[in-house]
PDB file of C-alpha atoms in Angstrom:
ATOM      1  CA  MET A   1     131.582  85.836-170.567  1.00  0.00           C
ATOM      2  CA  TYR A   2     134.340  85.163-167.866  1.00  0.00           C
ATOM      3  CA  ALA A   3     133.634  83.434-164.557  1.00  0.00           C
ATOM      4  CA  LEU A   4     135.499  82.486-161.648  1.00  0.00           C
ATOM      5  CA  GLY A   5     134.728  78.915-161.467  1.00  0.00           C
ATOM      6  CA  THR A   6     133.190  76.148-163.599  1.00  0.00           C
ATOM      7  CA  HIS A   7     130.465  74.024-161.954  1.00  0.00           C
ATOM      8  CA  LEU A   8     129.690  70.510-163.458  1.00  0.00           C
ATOM      9  CA  LEU A   9     126.432  68.977-161.771  1.00  0.00           C
ATOM     10  CA  LEU A  10     126.363  65.096-162.623  1.00  0.00           C
ATOM     11  CA  GLU A  11     123.102  63.114-162.318  1.00  0.00           C
ATOM     12  CA  LEU A  12     124.504  59.485-162.370  1.00  0.00           C
ATOM     13  CA  ARG A  13     121.422  57.033-162.906  1.00  0.00           C
ATOM     14  CA  ASP A  14     121.643  53.454-163.710  1.00  0.00           C
ATOM     15  CA  CYS A  15     125.105  52.808-162.528  1.00  0.00           C
ATOM     16  CA  ASN A  16     126.676  49.318-161.221  1.00  0.00           C
ATOM     17  CA  PRO A  17     125.468  49.531-157.349  1.00  0.00           C
ATOM     18  CA  GLU A  18     128.129  46.986-156.541  1.00  0.00           C
ATOM     19  CA  ILE A  19     130.673  50.097-157.406  1.00  0.00           C
ATOM     20  CA  LEU A  20     128.544  52.544-155.969  1.00  0.00           C
ATOM     21  CA  LYS A  21     128.449  50.687-152.322  1.00  0.00           C
ATOM     22  CA  ASP A  22     132.342  49.995-152.066  1.00  0.00           C
ATOM     23  CA  LEU A  23     134.157  52.670-150.206  1.00  0.00           C
ATOM     24  CA  GLU A  24     137.502  51.718-151.650  1.00  0.00           C
ATOM     25  CA  LYS A  25     136.342  51.725-155.342  1.00  0.00           C
ATOM     26  CA  VAL A  26     134.543  54.900-155.182  1.00  0.00           C
ATOM     27  CA  LYS A  27     137.417  56.704-153.485  1.00  0.00           C
ATOM     28  CA  ASN A  28     140.094  55.420-156.122  1.00  0.00           C
ATOM     29  CA  ILE A  29     137.628  56.208-159.182  1.00  0.00           C
ATOM     30  CA  MET A  30     137.256  59.921-157.791  1.00  0.00           C
ATOM     31  CA  VAL A  31     140.889  60.351-157.284  1.00  0.00           C
ATOM     32  CA  SER A  32     141.652  58.951-160.607  1.00  0.00           C
ATOM     33  CA  ALA A  33     139.089  61.131-162.152  1.00  0.00           C
ATOM     34  CA  VAL A  34     140.776  63.946-160.554  1.00  0.00           C
ATOM     35  CA  LYS A  35     144.363  63.040-161.752  1.00  0.00           C
ATOM     36  CA  GLU A  36     142.595  62.591-165.152  1.00  0.00           C
ATOM     37  CA  ALA A  37     141.475  66.162-165.096  1.00  0.00           C
ATOM     38  CA  LYS A  38     145.319  67.349-164.508  1.00  0.00           C
ATOM     39  CA  ALA A  39     143.994  68.962-161.133  1.00  0.00           C
ATOM     40  CA  THR A  40     146.037  68.901-157.746  1.00  0.00           C
ATOM     41  CA  ILE A  41     144.841  66.956-154.810  1.00  0.00           C
ATOM     42  CA  ILE A  42     145.013  68.753-151.457  1.00  0.00           C
ATOM     43  CA  GLU A  43     142.892  66.364-149.205  1.00  0.00           C
ATOM     44  CA  VAL A  44     140.535  63.406-149.675  1.00  0.00           C
ATOM     45  CA  SER A  45     137.736  62.546-147.509  1.00  0.00           C
ATOM     46  CA  PHE A  46     135.393  59.465-147.660  1.00  0.00           C
ATOM     47  CA  HIS A  47     132.860  58.052-145.439  1.00  0.00           C
ATOM     48  CA  GLU A  48     130.535  55.050-145.483  1.00  0.00           C
ATOM     49  CA  PHE A  49     126.813  55.420-144.470  1.00  0.00           C
ATOM     50  CA  ASN A  50     124.620  52.876-143.070  1.00  0.00           C
ATOM     51  CA  PRO A  51     122.648  50.811-144.483  1.00  0.00           C
ATOM     52  CA  PHE A  52     124.579  51.741-147.438  1.00  0.00           C
ATOM     53  CA  GLY A  53     125.938  54.895-149.677  1.00  0.00           C
ATOM     54  CA  ILE A  54     129.215  56.628-149.964  1.00  0.00           C
ATOM     55  CA  SER A  55     129.877  60.500-149.213  1.00  0.00           C
ATOM     56  CA  GLY A  56     133.097  61.647-150.619  1.00  0.00           C
ATOM     57  CA  ILE A  57     134.930  65.215-151.303  1.00  0.00           C
ATOM     58  CA  VAL A  58     138.336  65.666-152.873  1.00  0.00           C
ATOM     59  CA  VAL A  59     139.543  69.159-152.133  1.00  0.00           C
ATOM     60  CA  ILE A  60     141.629  70.199-155.204  1.00  0.00           C
ATOM     61  CA  ALA A  61     143.908  73.338-155.744  1.00  0.00           C
ATOM     62  CA  GLU A  62     141.406  74.293-158.093  1.00  0.00           C
ATOM     63  CA  SER A  63     138.330  74.111-155.895  1.00  0.00           C
ATOM     64  CA  HIS A  64     136.533  70.494-155.336  1.00  0.00           C
ATOM     65  CA  MET A  65     134.921  67.304-156.387  1.00  0.00           C
ATOM     66  CA  SER A  66     132.291  65.675-154.397  1.00  0.00           C
ATOM     67  CA  ILE A  67     130.039  62.550-154.719  1.00  0.00           C
ATOM     68  CA  HIS A  68     127.093  61.029-152.656  1.00  0.00           C
ATOM     69  CA  THR A  69     126.157  57.646-153.690  1.00  0.00           C
ATOM     70  CA  TRP A  70     122.729  55.934-153.290  1.00  0.00           C
ATOM     71  CA  PRO A  71     123.593  52.322-154.207  1.00  0.00           C
ATOM     72  CA  GLU A  72     120.122  50.917-153.559  1.00  0.00           C
ATOM     73  CA  TYR A  73     118.814  53.464-156.205  1.00  0.00           C
ATOM     74  CA  ARG A  74     121.815  52.934-158.579  1.00  0.00           C
ATOM     75  CA  TYR A  75     122.366  56.582-158.239  1.00  0.00           C
ATOM     76  CA  ALA A  76     125.137  59.040-157.639  1.00  0.00           C
ATOM     77  CA  ALA A  77     125.275  62.829-157.326  1.00  0.00           C
ATOM     78  CA  VAL A  78     128.752  64.224-158.494  1.00  0.00           C
ATOM     79  CA  ASP A  79     129.914  67.790-158.247  1.00  0.00           C
ATOM     80  CA  ILE A  80     132.824  69.148-159.993  1.00  0.00           C
ATOM     81  CA  PHE A  81     133.731  72.777-159.194  1.00  0.00           C
ATOM     82  CA  THR A  82     136.918  73.949-160.913  1.00  0.00           C
ATOM     83  CA  CYS A  83     138.719  77.233-161.630  1.00  0.00           C
ATOM     84  CA  GLY A  84     141.414  78.264-164.131  1.00  0.00           C
ATOM     85  CA  GLU A  85     141.594  77.278-167.617  1.00  0.00           C
ATOM     86  CA  VAL A  86     144.295  74.348-167.511  1.00  0.00           C
ATOM     87  CA  ILE A  87     141.942  71.919-165.700  1.00  0.00           C
ATOM     88  CA  LYS A  88     139.484  69.698-168.022  1.00  0.00           C
ATOM     89  CA  PRO A  89     136.542  69.103-165.768  1.00  0.00           C
ATOM     90  CA  GLU A  90     134.537  67.529-168.759  1.00  0.00           C
ATOM     91  CA  VAL A  91     137.284  64.900-168.782  1.00  0.00           C
ATOM     92  CA  ALA A  92     136.759  64.064-165.293  1.00  0.00           C
ATOM     93  CA  ALA A  93     133.180  63.911-165.878  1.00  0.00           C
ATOM     94  CA  ALA A  94     133.409  61.244-168.736  1.00  0.00           C
ATOM     95  CA  TYR A  95     135.799  59.053-166.757  1.00  0.00           C
ATOM     96  CA  LEU A  96     133.331  58.953-164.018  1.00  0.00           C
ATOM     97  CA  ILE A  97     130.423  58.017-166.037  1.00  0.00           C
ATOM     98  CA  LYS A  98     132.707  55.123-167.508  1.00  0.00           C
ATOM     99  CA  ARG A  99     133.796  53.943-164.576  1.00  0.00           C
ATOM    100  CA  PHE A 100     130.590  54.049-162.368  1.00  0.00           C
ATOM    101  CA  GLU A 101     129.102  52.096-165.665  1.00  0.00           C
ATOM    102  CA  CYS A 102     126.587  54.863-165.636  1.00  0.00           C
ATOM    103  CA  LYS A 103     123.875  54.158-168.330  1.00  0.00           C
ATOM    104  CA  SER A 104     121.790  57.046-167.911  1.00  0.00           C
ATOM    105  CA  PRO A 105     124.026  60.380-167.085  1.00  0.00           C
ATOM    106  CA  SER A 106     123.121  63.859-167.435  1.00  0.00           C
ATOM    107  CA  ILE A 107     125.400  66.851-166.958  1.00  0.00           C
ATOM    108  CA  VAL A 108     124.566  70.502-166.111  1.00  0.00           C
ATOM    109  CA  GLU A 109     127.326  72.983-166.466  1.00  0.00           C
ATOM    110  CA  LEU A 110     126.987  76.185-164.465  1.00  0.00           C
ATOM    111  CA  LYS A 111     129.360  79.186-164.367  1.00  0.00           C
ATOM    112  CA  ARG A 112     129.967  80.413-161.049  1.00  0.00           C
ATOM    113  CA  GLY A 113     130.773  83.995-160.025  1.00  0.00           C
ATOM    114  CA  ILE A 114     130.294  85.866-163.201  1.00  0.00           C
ATOM    115  CA  LEU A 115     131.295  89.318-162.281  1.00  0.00           C
ATOM    116  CA  SER A 116     129.444  91.588-164.603  1.00  0.00           C
ATOM    117  CA  HIS A 117     131.897  94.608-163.902  1.00  0.00           C
ATOM    118  CA  ARG A 118     134.981  92.941-164.820  1.00  0.00           C
ATOM    119  CA  ASN A 119     135.550  91.984-168.637  1.00  0.00           C
ATOM    120  CA  GLU A 120     139.040  90.194-168.131  1.00  0.00           C
ATOM    121  CA  LYS A 121     140.095  86.880-167.405  1.00  0.00           C
ATOM    122  CA  LEU A 122     140.203  85.773-163.907  1.00  0.00           C
ATOM    123  CA  PRO A 123     143.281  83.828-162.411  1.00  0.00           C
ATOM    124  CA  HIS A 124     142.731  80.880-160.256  1.00  0.00           C
ATOM    125  CA  LYS A 125     144.727  80.524-157.196  1.00  0.00           C
ATOM    126  CA  VAL A 126     147.498  78.580-155.781  1.00  0.00           C
ATOM    127  CA  LEU A 127     148.162  77.031-152.367  1.00  0.00           C
ATOM    128  CA  SER A 128     149.697  79.312-150.111  1.00  0.00           C
ATOM    129  CA  GLU A 129     153.062  77.774-149.373  1.00  0.00           C
ATOM    130  CA  SER A 130     153.458  79.464-145.874  1.00  0.00           C
ATOM    131  CA  ASN A 131     149.819  79.370-145.072  1.00  0.00           C
ATOM    132  CA  GLY A 132     150.759  82.521-143.015  1.00  0.00           C
ATOM    133  CA  PRO A 133     148.730  85.736-142.872  1.00  0.00           C
ATOM    134  CA  LEU A 134     148.460  87.670-145.920  1.00  0.00           C
ATOM    135  CA  LYS A 135     150.179  90.714-147.054  1.00  0.00           C
ATOM    136  CA  ASN A 136     147.548  93.553-146.320  1.00  0.00           C
ATOM    137  CA  THR A 137     149.388  95.868-148.929  1.00  0.00           C
ATOM    138  CA  GLU A 138     148.818  93.226-151.701  1.00  0.00           C
ATOM    139  CA  PHE A 139     145.508  92.557-150.454  1.00  0.00           C
ATOM    140  CA  TYR A 140     143.946  96.265-150.710  1.00  0.00           C
ATOM    141  CA  GLN A 141     145.565  96.559-154.059  1.00  0.00           C
ATOM    142  CA  ALA A 142     143.822  93.798-155.302  1.00  0.00           C
ATOM    143  CA  ILE A 143     140.304  94.923-153.849  1.00  0.00           C
ATOM    144  CA  GLY A 144     141.061  98.469-155.294  1.00  0.00           C
ATOM    145  CA  SER A 145     141.013 100.251-151.698  1.00  0.00           C
TER     146      SER A 145
ATOM    147  CA  MET B   1     108.115  65.380-156.510  1.00  0.00           C
ATOM    148  CA  TYR B   2     110.671  63.513-154.253  1.00  0.00           C
ATOM    149  CA  ALA B   3     114.346  63.956-154.694  1.00  0.00           C
ATOM    150  CA  LEU B   4     117.148  62.264-152.713  1.00  0.00           C
ATOM    151  CA  GLY B   5     118.933  65.640-152.070  1.00  0.00           C
ATOM    152  CA  THR B   6     118.371  69.423-151.965  1.00  0.00           C
ATOM    153  CA  HIS B   7     121.100  71.675-153.215  1.00  0.00           C
ATOM    154  CA  LEU B   8     121.322  75.445-152.762  1.00  0.00           C
ATOM    155  CA  LEU B   9     124.033  77.187-154.985  1.00  0.00           C
ATOM    156  CA  LEU B  10     124.868  80.476-153.278  1.00  0.00           C
ATOM    157  CA  GLU B  11     126.156  83.339-155.272  1.00  0.00           C
ATOM    158  CA  LEU B  12     127.412  85.774-152.563  1.00  0.00           C
ATOM    159  CA  ARG B  13     128.423  89.193-154.215  1.00  0.00           C
ATOM    160  CA  ASP B  14     129.572  92.133-152.231  1.00  0.00           C
ATOM    161  CA  CYS B  15     130.663  90.466-149.437  1.00  0.00           C
ATOM    162  CA  ASN B  16     133.012  91.868-146.633  1.00  0.00           C
ATOM    163  CA  PRO B  17     136.252  91.165-148.085  1.00  0.00           C
ATOM    164  CA  GLU B  18     138.048  91.141-144.602  1.00  0.00           C
ATOM    165  CA  ILE B  19     135.885  88.266-143.556  1.00  0.00           C
ATOM    166  CA  LEU B  20     136.256  86.261-146.607  1.00  0.00           C
ATOM    167  CA  LYS B  21     140.231  86.528-146.499  1.00  0.00           C
ATOM    168  CA  ASP B  22     140.508  85.058-143.097  1.00  0.00           C
ATOM    169  CA  LEU B  23     140.727  81.484-142.585  1.00  0.00           C
ATOM    170  CA  GLU B  24     139.510  81.238-139.254  1.00  0.00           C
ATOM    171  CA  LYS B  25     136.445  83.469-139.638  1.00  0.00           C
ATOM    172  CA  VAL B  26     135.316  81.682-142.758  1.00  0.00           C
ATOM    173  CA  LYS B  27     135.742  78.268-141.113  1.00  0.00           C
ATOM    174  CA  ASN B  28     133.959  79.403-138.050  1.00  0.00           C
ATOM    175  CA  ILE B  29     130.984  80.766-139.817  1.00  0.00           C
ATOM    176  CA  MET B  30     130.582  77.593-141.750  1.00  0.00           C
ATOM    177  CA  VAL B  31     130.645  75.230-138.896  1.00  0.00           C
ATOM    178  CA  SER B  32     128.108  77.637-137.236  1.00  0.00           C
ATOM    179  CA  ALA B  33     126.095  77.513-140.377  1.00  0.00           C
ATOM    180  CA  VAL B  34     126.141  73.741-140.259  1.00  0.00           C
ATOM    181  CA  LYS B  35     125.039  73.957-136.448  1.00  0.00           C
ATOM    182  CA  GLU B  36     122.163  76.187-137.020  1.00  0.00           C
ATOM    183  CA  ALA B  37     120.643  73.875-139.997  1.00  0.00           C
ATOM    184  CA  LYS B  38     121.022  71.165-137.183  1.00  0.00           C
ATOM    185  CA  ALA B  39     123.140  69.007-139.448  1.00  0.00           C
ATOM    186  CA  THR B  40     125.818  66.681-138.011  1.00  0.00           C
ATOM    187  CA  ILE B  41     129.399  67.318-138.652  1.00  0.00           C
ATOM    188  CA  ILE B  42     131.698  64.794-139.829  1.00  0.00           C
ATOM    189  CA  GLU B  43     134.940  66.332-141.114  1.00  0.00           C
ATOM    190  CA  VAL B  44     136.087  69.978-141.389  1.00  0.00           C
ATOM    191  CA  SER B  45     138.571  71.070-144.253  1.00  0.00           C
ATOM    192  CA  PHE B  46     139.777  74.428-144.728  1.00  0.00           C
ATOM    193  CA  HIS B  47     142.872  75.715-146.853  1.00  0.00           C
ATOM    194  CA  GLU B  48     144.263  79.120-147.876  1.00  0.00           C
ATOM    195  CA  PHE B  49     145.121  80.018-151.193  1.00  0.00           C
ATOM    196  CA  ASN B  50     147.933  82.387-152.430  1.00  0.00           C
ATOM    197  CA  PRO B  51     147.547  85.536-153.113  1.00  0.00           C
ATOM    198  CA  PHE B  52     144.196  85.062-151.174  1.00  0.00           C
ATOM    199  CA  GLY B  53     141.002  83.002-150.990  1.00  0.00           C
ATOM    200  CA  ILE B  54     139.958  80.141-148.818  1.00  0.00           C
ATOM    201  CA  SER B  55     138.447  76.832-149.905  1.00  0.00           C
ATOM    202  CA  GLY B  56     136.503  74.929-147.425  1.00  0.00           C
ATOM    203  CA  ILE B  57     134.181  71.830-147.148  1.00  0.00           C
ATOM    204  CA  VAL B  58     132.441  70.713-144.027  1.00  0.00           C
ATOM    205  CA  VAL B  59     131.171  67.022-144.742  1.00  0.00           C
ATOM    206  CA  ILE B  60     127.937  66.422-142.959  1.00  0.00           C
ATOM    207  CA  ALA B  61     125.899  63.270-142.128  1.00  0.00           C
ATOM    208  CA  GLU B  62     123.465  64.946-144.489  1.00  0.00           C
ATOM    209  CA  SER B  63     125.879  65.349-147.219  1.00  0.00           C
ATOM    210  CA  HIS B  64     128.123  68.593-147.507  1.00  0.00           C
ATOM    211  CA  MET B  65     128.699  72.447-147.417  1.00  0.00           C
ATOM    212  CA  SER B  66     131.414  73.940-149.432  1.00  0.00           C
ATOM    213  CA  ILE B  67     132.988  77.286-149.839  1.00  0.00           C
ATOM    214  CA  HIS B  68     135.256  78.946-152.062  1.00  0.00           C
ATOM    215  CA  THR B  69     136.037  82.557-151.430  1.00  0.00           C
ATOM    216  CA  TRP B  70     137.557  85.443-153.753  1.00  0.00           C
ATOM    217  CA  PRO B  71     138.112  88.446-151.335  1.00  0.00           C
ATOM    218  CA  GLU B  72     139.730  90.232-153.871  1.00  0.00           C
ATOM    219  CA  TYR B  73     136.364  90.279-156.043  1.00  0.00           C
ATOM    220  CA  ARG B  74     134.398  90.288-152.561  1.00  0.00           C
ATOM    221  CA  TYR B  75     132.753  87.097-153.893  1.00  0.00           C
ATOM    222  CA  ALA B  76     132.039  83.683-152.372  1.00  0.00           C
ATOM    223  CA  ALA B  77     130.508  80.714-153.917  1.00  0.00           C
ATOM    224  CA  VAL B  78     128.599  78.446-151.358  1.00  0.00           C
ATOM    225  CA  ASP B  79     127.231  74.913-151.657  1.00  0.00           C
ATOM    226  CA  ILE B  80     124.639  73.460-149.590  1.00  0.00           C
ATOM    227  CA  PHE B  81     123.903  69.957-150.468  1.00  0.00           C
ATOM    228  CA  THR B  82     121.569  67.985-148.032  1.00  0.00           C
ATOM    229  CA  CYS B  83     119.192  65.010-147.837  1.00  0.00           C
ATOM    230  CA  GLY B  84     116.563  64.369-145.475  1.00  0.00           C
ATOM    231  CA  GLU B  85     113.855  66.622-144.187  1.00  0.00           C
ATOM    232  CA  VAL B  86     115.189  67.374-140.728  1.00  0.00           C
ATOM    233  CA  ILE B  87     117.951  69.813-141.884  1.00  0.00           C
ATOM    234  CA  LYS B  88     117.004  73.326-143.028  1.00  0.00           C
ATOM    235  CA  PRO B  89     119.589  74.268-145.693  1.00  0.00           C
ATOM    236  CA  GLU B  90     117.600  77.520-146.391  1.00  0.00           C
ATOM    237  CA  VAL B  91     118.432  78.461-142.498  1.00  0.00           C
ATOM    238  CA  ALA B  92     122.195  77.878-143.230  1.00  0.00           C
ATOM    239  CA  ALA B  93     122.067  80.058-146.191  1.00  0.00           C
ATOM    240  CA  ALA B  94     120.434  82.980-144.501  1.00  0.00           C
ATOM    241  CA  TYR B  95     123.010  82.937-141.629  1.00  0.00           C
ATOM    242  CA  LEU B  96     125.787  82.873-144.216  1.00  0.00           C
ATOM    243  CA  ILE B  97     124.236  85.926-146.016  1.00  0.00           C
ATOM    244  CA  LYS B  98     124.291  87.612-142.789  1.00  0.00           C
ATOM    245  CA  ARG B  99     127.629  86.547-141.492  1.00  0.00           C
ATOM    246  CA  PHE B 100     129.555  87.577-144.862  1.00  0.00           C
ATOM    247  CA  GLU B 101     127.561  90.658-144.474  1.00  0.00           C
ATOM    248  CA  CYS B 102     126.593  90.157-148.312  1.00  0.00           C
ATOM    249  CA  LYS B 103     124.852  92.880-149.936  1.00  0.00           C
ATOM    250  CA  SER B 104     124.059  91.057-153.140  1.00  0.00           C
ATOM    251  CA  PRO B 105     123.294  87.464-152.535  1.00  0.00           C
ATOM    252  CA  SER B 106     121.515  84.798-154.857  1.00  0.00           C
ATOM    253  CA  ILE B 107     120.206  81.395-154.330  1.00  0.00           C
ATOM    254  CA  VAL B 108     119.400  78.679-156.692  1.00  0.00           C
ATOM    255  CA  GLU B 109     117.739  75.527-155.210  1.00  0.00           C
ATOM    256  CA  LEU B 110     118.130  72.487-157.283  1.00  0.00           C
ATOM    257  CA  LYS B 111     116.758  69.128-156.492  1.00  0.00           C
ATOM    258  CA  ARG B 112     119.309  65.901-156.919  1.00  0.00           C
ATOM    259  CA  GLY B 113     118.116  62.542-157.720  1.00  0.00           C
ATOM    260  CA  ILE B 114     114.597  62.684-158.623  1.00  0.00           C
ATOM    261  CA  LEU B 115     113.979  58.999-159.432  1.00  0.00           C
ATOM    262  CA  SER B 116     110.932  59.205-161.373  1.00  0.00           C
ATOM    263  CA  HIS B 117     110.337  55.442-161.122  1.00  0.00           C
ATOM    264  CA  ARG B 118     109.472  56.027-157.389  1.00  0.00           C
ATOM    265  CA  ASN B 119     106.995  57.799-155.913  1.00  0.00           C
ATOM    266  CA  GLU B 120     107.406  57.509-152.256  1.00  0.00           C
ATOM    267  CA  LYS B 121     109.826  59.481-149.672  1.00  0.00           C
ATOM    268  CA  LEU B 122     113.512  58.659-149.748  1.00  0.00           C
ATOM    269  CA  PRO B 123     115.046  58.273-146.333  1.00  0.00           C
ATOM    270  CA  HIS B 124     118.509  59.879-145.927  1.00  0.00           C
ATOM    271  CA  LYS B 125     121.344  57.880-144.473  1.00  0.00           C
ATOM    272  CA  VAL B 126     122.838  57.715-140.907  1.00  0.00           C
ATOM    273  CA  LEU B 127     126.766  57.295-140.636  1.00  0.00           C
ATOM    274  CA  SER B 128     127.656  53.654-140.076  1.00  0.00           C
ATOM    275  CA  GLU B 129     128.532  52.810-136.932  1.00  0.00           C
ATOM    276  CA  SER B 130     130.910  50.053-137.674  1.00  0.00           C
ATOM    277  CA  ASN B 131     132.347  51.458-140.844  1.00  0.00           C
ATOM    278  CA  GLY B 132     132.683  47.628-141.764  1.00  0.00           C
ATOM    279  CA  PRO B 133     131.335  45.877-144.664  1.00  0.00           C
ATOM    280  CA  LEU B 134     127.653  46.127-145.638  1.00  0.00           C
ATOM    281  CA  LYS B 135     125.515  42.741-145.093  1.00  0.00           C
ATOM    282  CA  ASN B 136     124.923  41.882-148.691  1.00  0.00           C
ATOM    283  CA  THR B 137     121.457  40.366-148.011  1.00  0.00           C
ATOM    284  CA  GLU B 138     120.316  43.776-146.903  1.00  0.00           C
ATOM    285  CA  PHE B 139     121.753  45.382-149.925  1.00  0.00           C
ATOM    286  CA  TYR B 140     120.252  43.101-152.339  1.00  0.00           C
ATOM    287  CA  GLN B 141     116.893  43.424-150.793  1.00  0.00           C
ATOM    288  CA  ALA B 142     117.045  47.054-151.122  1.00  0.00           C
ATOM    289  CA  ILE B 143     117.977  47.065-154.776  1.00  0.00           C
ATOM    290  CA  GLY B 144     115.476  44.498-155.574  1.00  0.00           C
ATOM    291  CA  SER B 145     117.716  41.877-156.786  1.00  0.00           C
TER     292      SER B 145
END
């Protein structure tokens, strides 16, 4: 059953709160996880909240990874949304569990975009080099108009 | 049952592909949806892919909203991750379904961070004004050390 995307939802309980509250550590761990999974980083955005907690997004060519940490509860919610077959989101997940010293992780894997009327493999995207407007002829061919 | 976050997963099938392929339209719709939900925008990051498709993240004070579009399949995957009780993610979801002219939407609501050992309401964060280091005394009080 082919889907456009694979979405891992990580519930990371009983992590090391000293790591979860540190903006630089959380950012470095997330960026390293993306690299472990062989994904291509496009943009990194991390913010610190008051009194504590980090929110971060890594936009990747193959979709995104996000994290929200609640160090006061030793908890982090991580999403790993990928497309394509090259990327290994489970490698990123295992890496994050180790680096956050998570003693009670759980992972749910969801498929996103299961398009029942198609049975072929669905390719993932590559970043547009020009970032310019798309060629309409290509577009209409693809949507079958 | 109190959770730290509410996570809506939107599977938007049979959308208007002309909207899904337009970077500015997708960005404007997502930003407007965040405003409809009364969330606070921190950062906006949208990218166009080749041959078509948009990936976008809106980091909000109350977590994040993300979108990945596949106009060639008339499909978009949207995530609305919020915390706190002020924000109405379902308002944002309804707005997105309307604006993308989605004829076949489905929504799954997940609770994130259900911490069974606590039965009180869990407050959401506000952005740190200083963005400086946290006071350790406050931190250790909160984690009960």
